[in-house]
PDB file of C-alpha atoms and ligand atoms in Angstrom:
ATOM      1  CA  MET X   1       0.000   0.000   0.000  1.00  0.00           C
ATOM      2  CA  THR X   2       1.284   3.444  -0.898  1.00  0.00           C
ATOM      3  CA  ILE X   3       1.750   5.850   1.989  1.00  0.00           C
ATOM      4  CA  ILE X   4       1.093   9.542   1.374  1.00  0.00           C
ATOM      5  CA  LEU X   5       3.762  11.812   2.856  1.00  0.00           C
ATOM      6  CA  ASP X   6       1.518  14.361   4.548  1.00  0.00           C
ATOM      7  CA  GLY X   7       3.371  17.684   4.630  1.00  0.00           C
ATOM      8  CA  LYS X   8       0.433  19.604   6.064  1.00  0.00           C
ATOM      9  CA  LYS X   9       0.145  17.323   9.072  1.00  0.00           C
ATOM     10  CA  LEU X  10       3.875  17.574   9.824  1.00  0.00           C
ATOM     11  CA  ARG X  11       3.861  21.352   9.257  1.00  0.00           C
ATOM     12  CA  ASP X  12       1.053  21.725  11.802  1.00  0.00           C
ATOM     13  CA  LYS X  13       2.968  19.588  14.299  1.00  0.00           C
ATOM     14  CA  ILE X  14       6.108  21.726  13.799  1.00  0.00           C
ATOM     15  CA  PHE X  15       4.087  24.955  14.086  1.00  0.00           C
ATOM     16  CA  GLU X  16       2.536  23.852  17.371  1.00  0.00           C
ATOM     17  CA  LYS X  17       5.980  23.334  18.927  1.00  0.00           C
ATOM     18  CA  LEU X  18       7.374  26.495  17.348  1.00  0.00           C
ATOM     19  CA  LYS X  19       4.525  28.617  18.685  1.00  0.00           C
ATOM     20  CA  SER X  20       5.327  27.762  22.281  1.00  0.00           C
ATOM     21  CA  ARG X  21       9.048  28.187  21.592  1.00  0.00           C
ATOM     22  CA  VAL X  22       8.454  31.685  20.199  1.00  0.00           C
ATOM     23  CA  ASP X  23       6.114  32.518  23.102  1.00  0.00           C
ATOM     24  CA  SER X  24       8.931  31.795  25.531  1.00  0.00           C
ATOM     25  CA  MET X  25      11.612  33.812  23.678  1.00  0.00           C
ATOM     26  CA  THR X  26      12.598  37.189  25.061  1.00  0.00           C
ATOM     27  CA  THR X  27      14.083  38.312  21.737  1.00  0.00           C
ATOM     28  CA  LYS X  28      11.359  37.589  19.211  1.00  0.00           C
ATOM     29  CA  PRO X  29      12.361  36.481  15.708  1.00  0.00           C
ATOM     30  CA  SER X  30      11.771  39.045  13.007  1.00  0.00           C
ATOM     31  CA  LEU X  31      11.661  38.171   9.312  1.00  0.00           C
ATOM     32  CA  ALA X  32      12.136  40.771   6.570  1.00  0.00           C
ATOM     33  CA  VAL X  33      11.061  39.697   3.087  1.00  0.00           C
ATOM     34  CA  ILE X  34      12.056  41.621  -0.030  1.00  0.00           C
ATOM     35  CA  LEU X  35       9.716  41.181  -2.972  1.00  0.00           C
ATOM     36  CA  ALA X  36      10.689  42.837  -6.243  1.00  0.00           C
ATOM     37  CA  GLY X  37       8.278  42.836  -9.161  1.00  0.00           C
ATOM     38  CA  GLU X  38       4.748  41.560  -9.634  1.00  0.00           C
ATOM     39  CA  ASP X  39       5.193  37.817 -10.184  1.00  0.00           C
ATOM     40  CA  PRO X  40       1.773  36.438  -9.073  1.00  0.00           C
ATOM     41  CA  SER X  41       3.144  33.179  -7.629  1.00  0.00           C
ATOM     42  CA  SER X  42       5.765  35.077  -5.629  1.00  0.00           C
ATOM     43  CA  GLN X  43       3.078  37.374  -4.238  1.00  0.00           C
ATOM     44  CA  ILE X  44       1.071  34.363  -3.056  1.00  0.00           C
ATOM     45  CA  TYR X  45       4.150  32.702  -1.517  1.00  0.00           C
ATOM     46  CA  VAL X  46       5.197  35.876   0.266  1.00  0.00           C
ATOM     47  CA  ASN X  47       1.700  36.504   1.660  1.00  0.00           C
ATOM     48  CA  ASN X  48       1.627  32.957   2.912  1.00  0.00           C
ATOM     49  CA  LYS X  49       5.031  33.355   4.599  1.00  0.00           C
ATOM     50  CA  LYS X  50       3.848  36.519   6.318  1.00  0.00           C
ATOM     51  CA  LYS X  51       0.602  34.914   7.493  1.00  0.00           C
ATOM     52  CA  CYS X  52       2.410  31.893   8.937  1.00  0.00           C
ATOM     53  CA  ALA X  53       4.977  34.071  10.686  1.00  0.00           C
ATOM     54  CA  GLU X  54       2.248  36.136  12.316  1.00  0.00           C
ATOM     55  CA  LYS X  55       0.393  33.014  13.421  1.00  0.00           C
ATOM     56  CA  LEU X  56       3.521  31.915  15.280  1.00  0.00           C
ATOM     57  CA  GLY X  57       4.225  35.278  16.896  1.00  0.00           C
ATOM     58  CA  ILE X  58       7.152  36.001  14.557  1.00  0.00           C
ATOM     59  CA  ASN X  59       7.400  39.641  13.480  1.00  0.00           C
ATOM     60  CA  SER X  60       7.420  40.004   9.735  1.00  0.00           C
ATOM     61  CA  ILE X  61       7.714  42.826   7.270  1.00  0.00           C
ATOM     62  CA  VAL X  62       7.390  42.634   3.510  1.00  0.00           C
ATOM     63  CA  ILE X  63       9.229  45.263   1.508  1.00  0.00           C
ATOM     64  CA  ASN X  64       7.751  45.593  -1.973  1.00  0.00           C
ATOM     65  CA  TYR X  65       9.584  47.041  -4.952  1.00  0.00           C
ATOM     66  CA  PRO X  66       8.359  47.623  -8.486  1.00  0.00           C
ATOM     67  CA  GLU X  67       9.693  45.506 -11.366  1.00  0.00           C
ATOM     68  CA  ASN X  68      12.081  48.314 -12.417  1.00  0.00           C
ATOM     69  CA  VAL X  69      13.816  48.612  -9.021  1.00  0.00           C
ATOM     70  CA  SER X  70      17.574  49.121  -9.325  1.00  0.00           C
ATOM     71  CA  GLU X  71      20.244  46.785  -8.011  1.00  0.00           C
ATOM     72  CA  THR X  72      21.631  49.674  -5.937  1.00  0.00           C
ATOM     73  CA  GLU X  73      18.302  50.223  -4.210  1.00  0.00           C
ATOM     74  CA  LEU X  74      18.054  46.552  -3.276  1.00  0.00           C
ATOM     75  CA  LEU X  75      21.668  46.464  -2.075  1.00  0.00           C
ATOM     76  CA  GLU X  76      21.111  49.534   0.081  1.00  0.00           C
ATOM     77  CA  LYS X  77      18.007  47.997   1.640  1.00  0.00           C
ATOM     78  CA  ILE X  78      19.847  44.776   2.418  1.00  0.00           C
ATOM     79  CA  GLU X  79      22.655  46.757   4.027  1.00  0.00           C
ATOM     80  CA  THR X  80      20.097  48.558   6.205  1.00  0.00           C
ATOM     81  CA  LEU X  81      18.436  45.270   7.196  1.00  0.00           C
ATOM     82  CA  ASN X  82      21.843  43.669   7.919  1.00  0.00           C
ATOM     83  CA  ASN X  83      22.531  46.479  10.408  1.00  0.00           C
ATOM     84  CA  ASP X  84      19.056  46.566  11.937  1.00  0.00           C
ATOM     85  CA  LYS X  85      19.161  44.838  15.345  1.00  0.00           C
ATOM     86  CA  ASN X  86      15.390  44.347  15.190  1.00  0.00           C
ATOM     87  CA  VAL X  87      15.655  42.180  12.067  1.00  0.00           C
ATOM     88  CA  THR X  88      16.927  38.634  12.678  1.00  0.00           C
ATOM     89  CA  ALA X  89      16.198  37.028   9.296  1.00  0.00           C
ATOM     90  CA  ILE X  90      16.247  38.287   5.698  1.00  0.00           C
ATOM     91  CA  LEU X  91      14.694  36.635   2.666  1.00  0.00           C
ATOM     92  CA  VAL X  92      14.899  37.927  -0.890  1.00  0.00           C
ATOM     93  CA  GLN X  93      12.081  36.268  -2.814  1.00  0.00           C
ATOM     94  CA  LEU X  94      13.225  34.654  -6.077  1.00  0.00           C
ATOM     95  CA  PRO X  95      13.008  35.012  -8.998  1.00  0.00           C
ATOM     96  CA  LEU X  96      14.217  38.600  -9.163  1.00  0.00           C
ATOM     97  CA  PRO X  97      13.522  40.807 -12.207  1.00  0.00           C
ATOM     98  CA  ASN X  98      15.790  39.923 -15.139  1.00  0.00           C
ATOM     99  CA  HIS X  99      17.954  43.051 -14.964  1.00  0.00           C
ATOM    100  CA  ILE X 100      19.001  42.253 -11.382  1.00  0.00           C
ATOM    101  CA  ASN X 101      22.056  40.081 -10.710  1.00  0.00           C
ATOM    102  CA  LYS X 102      20.613  37.667  -8.143  1.00  0.00           C
ATOM    103  CA  PHE X 103      24.050  36.486  -7.003  1.00  0.00           C
ATOM    104  CA  LYS X 104      25.116  40.017  -6.137  1.00  0.00           C
ATOM    105  CA  ILE X 105      21.910  40.515  -4.152  1.00  0.00           C
ATOM    106  CA  ILE X 106      22.097  37.214  -2.267  1.00  0.00           C
ATOM    107  CA  ASP X 107      25.819  37.718  -1.565  1.00  0.00           C
ATOM    108  CA  ALA X 108      24.971  40.981   0.193  1.00  0.00           C
ATOM    109  CA  ILE X 109      22.841  39.289   2.877  1.00  0.00           C
ATOM    110  CA  SER X 110      24.602  38.783   6.189  1.00  0.00           C
ATOM    111  CA  PRO X 111      25.159  34.992   6.574  1.00  0.00           C
ATOM    112  CA  GLN X 112      23.798  35.179  10.133  1.00  0.00           C
ATOM    113  CA  LYS X 113      20.498  36.548   8.794  1.00  0.00           C
ATOM    114  CA  ASP X 114      20.399  34.442   5.610  1.00  0.00           C
ATOM    115  CA  VAL X 115      17.215  32.482   6.333  1.00  0.00           C
ATOM    116  CA  ASP X 116      17.362  30.675   2.961  1.00  0.00           C
ATOM    117  CA  GLY X 117      20.918  29.455   3.522  1.00  0.00           C
ATOM    118  CA  LEU X 118      21.831  30.660   0.028  1.00  0.00           C
ATOM    119  CA  THR X 119      24.753  33.023   0.640  1.00  0.00           C
ATOM    120  CA  PRO X 120      28.235  31.844  -0.388  1.00  0.00           C
ATOM    121  CA  TYR X 121      29.145  31.439   3.294  1.00  0.00           C
ATOM    122  CA  ASN X 122      26.223  29.147   4.084  1.00  0.00           C
ATOM    123  CA  SER X 123      26.253  27.220   0.811  1.00  0.00           C
ATOM    124  CA  GLY X 124      30.062  26.876   1.142  1.00  0.00           C
ATOM    125  CA  LYS X 125      29.649  25.407   4.626  1.00  0.00           C
ATOM    126  CA  LEU X 126      26.971  23.059   3.307  1.00  0.00           C
ATOM    127  CA  PHE X 127      29.115  21.890   0.388  1.00  0.00           C
ATOM    128  CA  SER X 128      32.178  21.312   2.561  1.00  0.00           C
ATOM    129  CA  GLY X 129      30.114  19.221   4.987  1.00  0.00           C
ATOM    130  CA  GLU X 130      30.311  21.796   7.784  1.00  0.00           C
ATOM    131  CA  GLU X 131      27.332  23.333   9.576  1.00  0.00           C
ATOM    132  CA  PRO X 132      25.859  26.408   7.897  1.00  0.00           C
ATOM    133  CA  TYR X 133      23.831  28.807  10.045  1.00  0.00           C
ATOM    134  CA  VAL X 134      20.757  27.256   8.428  1.00  0.00           C
ATOM    135  CA  TYR X 135      19.986  24.792   5.635  1.00  0.00           C
ATOM    136  CA  PRO X 136      17.926  25.861   2.580  1.00  0.00           C
ATOM    137  CA  CYS X 137      14.210  25.611   3.331  1.00  0.00           C
ATOM    138  CA  THR X 138      12.880  23.163   0.735  1.00  0.00           C
ATOM    139  CA  PRO X 139      15.700  20.595   1.160  1.00  0.00           C
ATOM    140  CA  ARG X 140      15.387  20.840   4.933  1.00  0.00           C
ATOM    141  CA  GLY X 141      11.641  20.303   4.625  1.00  0.00           C
ATOM    142  CA  ILE X 142      12.138  17.236   2.421  1.00  0.00           C
ATOM    143  CA  LEU X 143      14.498  15.625   4.940  1.00  0.00           C
ATOM    144  CA  LEU X 144      12.153  16.416   7.837  1.00  0.00           C
ATOM    145  CA  LEU X 145       9.347  14.705   5.921  1.00  0.00           C
ATOM    146  CA  LEU X 146      11.450  11.626   5.088  1.00  0.00           C
ATOM    147  CA  ASP X 147      12.615  11.385   8.701  1.00  0.00           C
ATOM    148  CA  GLU X 148       9.072  11.745  10.045  1.00  0.00           C
ATOM    149  CA  TYR X 149       8.072   8.618   8.130  1.00  0.00           C
ATOM    150  CA  GLY X 150      11.223   6.741   9.176  1.00  0.00           C
ATOM    151  CA  ILE X 151      12.557   6.446   5.633  1.00  0.00           C
ATOM    152  CA  GLU X 152      16.144   5.215   5.723  1.00  0.00           C
ATOM    153  CA  LEU X 153      18.616   7.166   3.568  1.00  0.00           C
ATOM    154  CA  GLU X 154      21.959   5.516   4.268  1.00  0.00           C
ATOM    155  CA  GLY X 155      23.205   3.454   1.316  1.00  0.00           C
ATOM    156  CA  LYS X 156      20.085   4.232  -0.734  1.00  0.00           C
ATOM    157  CA  HIS X 157      20.285   5.486  -4.294  1.00  0.00           C
ATOM    158  CA  ALA X 158      18.688   8.929  -4.358  1.00  0.00           C
ATOM    159  CA  VAL X 159      18.079  10.414  -7.797  1.00  0.00           C
ATOM    160  CA  VAL X 160      17.475  14.156  -7.896  1.00  0.00           C
ATOM    161  CA  ILE X 161      15.996  15.704 -11.043  1.00  0.00           C
ATOM    162  CA  GLY X 162      16.907  19.398 -11.087  1.00  0.00           C
ATOM    163  CA  ARG X 163      20.081  21.318 -10.273  1.00  0.00           C
ATOM    164  CA  SER X 164      18.810  24.638  -8.910  1.00  0.00           C
ATOM    165  CA  ASN X 165      20.560  26.450  -6.086  1.00  0.00           C
ATOM    166  CA  LEU X 166      17.293  26.452  -4.119  1.00  0.00           C
ATOM    167  CA  VAL X 167      16.606  22.717  -4.273  1.00  0.00           C
ATOM    168  CA  GLY X 168      18.568  20.373  -6.557  1.00  0.00           C
ATOM    169  CA  LYS X 169      22.141  21.209  -5.522  1.00  0.00           C
ATOM    170  CA  PRO X 170      21.596  21.564  -1.766  1.00  0.00           C
ATOM    171  CA  ILE X 171      19.362  18.476  -1.412  1.00  0.00           C
ATOM    172  CA  ALA X 172      22.027  16.411  -3.218  1.00  0.00           C
ATOM    173  CA  GLN X 173      24.654  17.572  -0.707  1.00  0.00           C
ATOM    174  CA  MET X 174      22.367  16.995   2.253  1.00  0.00           C
ATOM    175  CA  LEU X 175      21.551  13.477   1.076  1.00  0.00           C
ATOM    176  CA  LEU X 176      25.279  12.776   0.648  1.00  0.00           C
ATOM    177  CA  LYS X 177      25.840  13.937   4.210  1.00  0.00           C
ATOM    178  CA  ARG X 178      23.235  11.364   5.244  1.00  0.00           C
ATOM    179  CA  ASN X 179      25.217   8.664   3.382  1.00  0.00           C
ATOM    180  CA  ALA X 180      22.886   8.232   0.419  1.00  0.00           C
ATOM    181  CA  THR X 181      24.362   7.551  -3.017  1.00  0.00           C
ATOM    182  CA  VAL X 182      23.257  10.517  -5.075  1.00  0.00           C
ATOM    183  CA  THR X 183      22.758  11.056  -8.799  1.00  0.00           C
ATOM    184  CA  THR X 184      21.752  14.492 -10.063  1.00  0.00           C
ATOM    185  CA  CYS X 185      19.882  14.661 -13.367  1.00  0.00           C
ATOM    186  CA  HIS X 186      18.784  17.733 -15.309  1.00  0.00           C
ATOM    187  CA  SER X 187      17.350  18.943 -18.589  1.00  0.00           C
ATOM    188  CA  LYS X 188      20.349  17.708 -20.604  1.00  0.00           C
ATOM    189  CA  THR X 189      20.504  14.245 -19.009  1.00  0.00           C
ATOM    190  CA  LYS X 190      20.305  11.491 -21.616  1.00  0.00           C
ATOM    191  CA  ASN X 191      18.106   8.429 -21.002  1.00  0.00           C
ATOM    192  CA  LEU X 192      16.580   9.875 -17.853  1.00  0.00           C
ATOM    193  CA  ALA X 193      14.271   6.897 -17.303  1.00  0.00           C
ATOM    194  CA  ASP X 194      17.233   4.467 -17.269  1.00  0.00           C
ATOM    195  CA  ILE X 195      18.614   6.394 -14.304  1.00  0.00           C
ATOM    196  CA  THR X 196      15.345   7.016 -12.449  1.00  0.00           C
ATOM    197  CA  LYS X 197      14.538   3.291 -12.664  1.00  0.00           C
ATOM    198  CA  THR X 198      17.508   2.653 -10.379  1.00  0.00           C
ATOM    199  CA  ALA X 199      16.292   5.114  -7.720  1.00  0.00           C
ATOM    200  CA  ASP X 200      15.259   4.037  -4.234  1.00  0.00           C
ATOM    201  CA  ILE X 201      14.323   7.654  -3.614  1.00  0.00           C
ATOM    202  CA  LEU X 202      13.369  10.006  -6.436  1.00  0.00           C
ATOM    203  CA  ILE X 203      13.198  13.763  -5.891  1.00  0.00           C
ATOM    204  CA  SER X 204      11.846  15.793  -8.783  1.00  0.00           C
ATOM    205  CA  ALA X 205      12.271  19.576  -8.746  1.00  0.00           C
ATOM    206  CA  VAL X 206      11.717  20.647 -12.324  1.00  0.00           C
ATOM    207  CA  GLY X 207       8.410  22.514 -12.582  1.00  0.00           C
ATOM    208  CA  LYS X 208       6.873  20.499 -15.400  1.00  0.00           C
ATOM    209  CA  LYS X 209       5.211  17.105 -15.719  1.00  0.00           C
ATOM    210  CA  ILE X 210       8.247  14.860 -16.109  1.00  0.00           C
ATOM    211  CA  VAL X 211       7.866  11.726 -13.956  1.00  0.00           C
ATOM    212  CA  GLY X 212       5.580   9.066 -15.431  1.00  0.00           C
ATOM    213  CA  GLU X 213       4.640   5.540 -14.369  1.00  0.00           C
ATOM    214  CA  ASN X 214       7.260   3.704 -16.411  1.00  0.00           C
ATOM    215  CA  MET X 215      10.181   5.616 -14.982  1.00  0.00           C
ATOM    216  CA  LEU X 216      10.375   4.045 -11.549  1.00  0.00           C
ATOM    217  CA  LYS X 217      11.075   0.706  -9.954  1.00  0.00           C
ATOM    218  CA  ASN X 218       8.534  -0.727  -7.543  1.00  0.00           C
ATOM    219  CA  ASN X 219       8.484   0.637  -3.991  1.00  0.00           C
ATOM    220  CA  CYS X 220      10.393   3.793  -4.843  1.00  0.00           C
ATOM    221  CA  VAL X 221       9.960   6.768  -2.465  1.00  0.00           C
ATOM    222  CA  VAL X 222       8.789   9.705  -4.578  1.00  0.00           C
ATOM    223  CA  ILE X 223       9.159  13.349  -3.562  1.00  0.00           C
ATOM    224  CA  ASP X 224       7.502  15.892  -5.820  1.00  0.00           C
ATOM    225  CA  VAL X 225       8.866  19.415  -5.422  1.00  0.00           C
ATOM    226  CA  GLY X 226       7.237  20.838  -8.565  1.00  0.00           C
ATOM    227  CA  ILE X 227       4.193  23.062  -8.278  1.00  0.00           C
ATOM    228  CA  PHE X 228       2.532  24.789 -11.206  1.00  0.00           C
ATOM    229  CA  ARG X 229      -0.839  25.134 -12.910  1.00  0.00           C
ATOM    230  CA  ASP X 230      -1.487  22.643 -15.700  1.00  0.00           C
ATOM    231  CA  GLU X 231      -3.251  23.451 -18.986  1.00  0.00           C
ATOM    232  CA  ASN X 232      -6.635  23.184 -17.207  1.00  0.00           C
ATOM    233  CA  GLY X 233      -5.573  25.597 -14.468  1.00  0.00           C
ATOM    234  CA  LYS X 234      -5.305  22.794 -11.890  1.00  0.00           C
ATOM    235  CA  ILE X 235      -2.407  22.846  -9.395  1.00  0.00           C
ATOM    236  CA  SER X 236      -0.061  20.091 -10.399  1.00  0.00           C
ATOM    237  CA  GLY X 237       3.357  18.620  -9.617  1.00  0.00           C
ATOM    238  CA  ASP X 238       6.177  17.030 -11.658  1.00  0.00           C
ATOM    239  CA  VAL X 239       4.856  13.527 -11.003  1.00  0.00           C
ATOM    240  CA  ASP X 240       1.878  11.776 -12.574  1.00  0.00           C
ATOM    241  CA  PHE X 241       0.482  11.135  -9.099  1.00  0.00           C
ATOM    242  CA  ASP X 242      -2.414   8.822  -9.991  1.00  0.00           C
ATOM    243  CA  LYS X 243      -0.238   6.399 -11.945  1.00  0.00           C
ATOM    244  CA  VAL X 244       3.002   6.618  -9.965  1.00  0.00           C
ATOM    245  CA  SER X 245       1.206   6.165  -6.642  1.00  0.00           C
ATOM    246  CA  GLN X 246       0.171   2.665  -7.800  1.00  0.00           C
ATOM    247  CA  THR X 247       3.758   1.435  -7.472  1.00  0.00           C
ATOM    248  CA  ALA X 248       5.513   3.870  -5.113  1.00  0.00           C
ATOM    249  CA  SER X 249       6.002   2.922  -1.451  1.00  0.00           C
ATOM    250  CA  TYR X 250       5.703   6.555  -0.325  1.00  0.00           C
ATOM    251  CA  ILE X 251       4.744   9.610  -2.327  1.00  0.00           C
ATOM    252  CA  SER X 252       4.385  13.298  -1.537  1.00  0.00           C
ATOM    253  CA  PRO X 253       1.263  14.922  -3.007  1.00  0.00           C
ATOM    254  CA  VAL X 254       0.980  18.318  -4.700  1.00  0.00           C
ATOM    255  CA  PRO X 255      -0.402  20.330  -3.058  1.00  0.00           C
ATOM    256  CA  GLY X 256       0.073  19.252   0.561  1.00  0.00           C
ATOM    257  CA  GLY X 257       3.504  17.622   0.456  1.00  0.00           C
ATOM    258  CA  VAL X 258       6.730  19.591   0.058  1.00  0.00           C
ATOM    259  CA  GLY X 259       5.076  23.058  -0.100  1.00  0.00           C
ATOM    260  CA  PRO X 260       3.941  23.129   3.546  1.00  0.00           C
ATOM    261  CA  MET X 261       7.321  21.673   4.578  1.00  0.00           C
ATOM    262  CA  THR X 262       9.163  24.558   2.890  1.00  0.00           C
ATOM    263  CA  ILE X 263       7.147  27.022   4.970  1.00  0.00           C
ATOM    264  CA  ALA X 264       7.681  24.953   8.122  1.00  0.00           C
ATOM    265  CA  SER X 265      11.450  25.012   7.508  1.00  0.00           C
ATOM    266  CA  LEU X 266      11.417  28.729   6.821  1.00  0.00           C
ATOM    267  CA  MET X 267       9.759  29.300  10.180  1.00  0.00           C
ATOM    268  CA  LEU X 268      12.202  26.924  11.911  1.00  0.00           C
ATOM    269  CA  ASN X 269      15.137  28.709  10.275  1.00  0.00           C
ATOM    270  CA  THR X 270      13.740  32.111  11.259  1.00  0.00           C
ATOM    271  CA  VAL X 271      13.481  31.054  14.889  1.00  0.00           C
ATOM    272  CA  GLU X 272      16.877  29.354  14.927  1.00  0.00           C
ATOM    273  CA  LEU X 273      18.676  32.443  13.592  1.00  0.00           C
ATOM    274  CA  VAL X 274      17.841  34.355  16.778  1.00  0.00           C
ATOM    275  CA  LYS X 275      20.934  34.421  18.904  1.00  0.00           C
TER     276      LYS X 275
HETATM  277  N1  GUN H 301      11.184  31.240  -4.611  1.00  0.00           N
HETATM  278  C1  GUN H 301      10.663  29.994  -4.624  1.00  0.00           C
HETATM  279  N2  GUN H 301      11.069  29.297  -3.538  1.00  0.00           N
HETATM  280  C2  GUN H 301      11.867  30.132  -2.824  1.00  0.00           C
HETATM  281  C3  GUN H 301      12.581  29.980  -1.596  1.00  0.00           C
HETATM  282  O1  GUN H 301      12.583  28.936  -0.934  1.00  0.00           O
HETATM  283  N3  GUN H 301      13.285  31.076  -1.203  1.00  0.00           N
HETATM  284  C4  GUN H 301      13.313  32.224  -1.927  1.00  0.00           C
HETATM  285  N4  GUN H 301      14.052  33.233  -1.457  1.00  0.00           N
HETATM  286  N5  GUN H 301      12.660  32.385  -3.064  1.00  0.00           N
HETATM  287  C5  GUN H 301      11.929  31.342  -3.510  1.00  0.00           C
END
């Protein structure tokens, strides 16, 4: 029988504990989110982050900029937030408008306030196997979900589809740290199905329907990071859920799987950055 990896249930459990932790803190966490441009998905994500923070007693501010904001303006704001003792966590929502160099912007965030774990300091620590201040939110959420269901990682073949800085690269490193054997695939990978068929754990973070029923061996653990609207406007993931769930041992749904875990990790990271 296939077990559904219920991200909402685990998120709620994490939130319950976090709420009492925040209640007992003398220095309250405070999250500043920078949102540049009018990307509708980003606006929804950012609103959701703010709502969750408030529910937990975490202060949050969203700083909105128009699409044509300059790099200098963003850099100056980050500098101000880095020096603001009342701000303990900074998040720059991605994607940024095309004319902005995202690396320059992310590099400007103080590593101690880098709630996404994306700065060179934190990603460098992660890649060298040391402890960053925090781990990137979606990969952390995926591991929390796998651990909650007691899914063993050591010695398992984990196949990751996607090589983004937000998900694909960090989750591969984090799985390696947990002694999985990791293969990273991407848009130029040849014979993808030949590789995915050898996966004990498959993590897909592509953003289009890519994982079908004939691509997996029986009893694979399937984690779907993709979330987008299909041609009928329905929220969908990378995985053909109805077919793949016939043979998977565990599968994360979209929505209700990795999405809530990303938010849960963001809130955990925000709280943990308070010193
Ligand atoms: N855009 C989509 N997911 C994320 C995330 O986890 N962090 C940031 N900063 N931007 C995102």
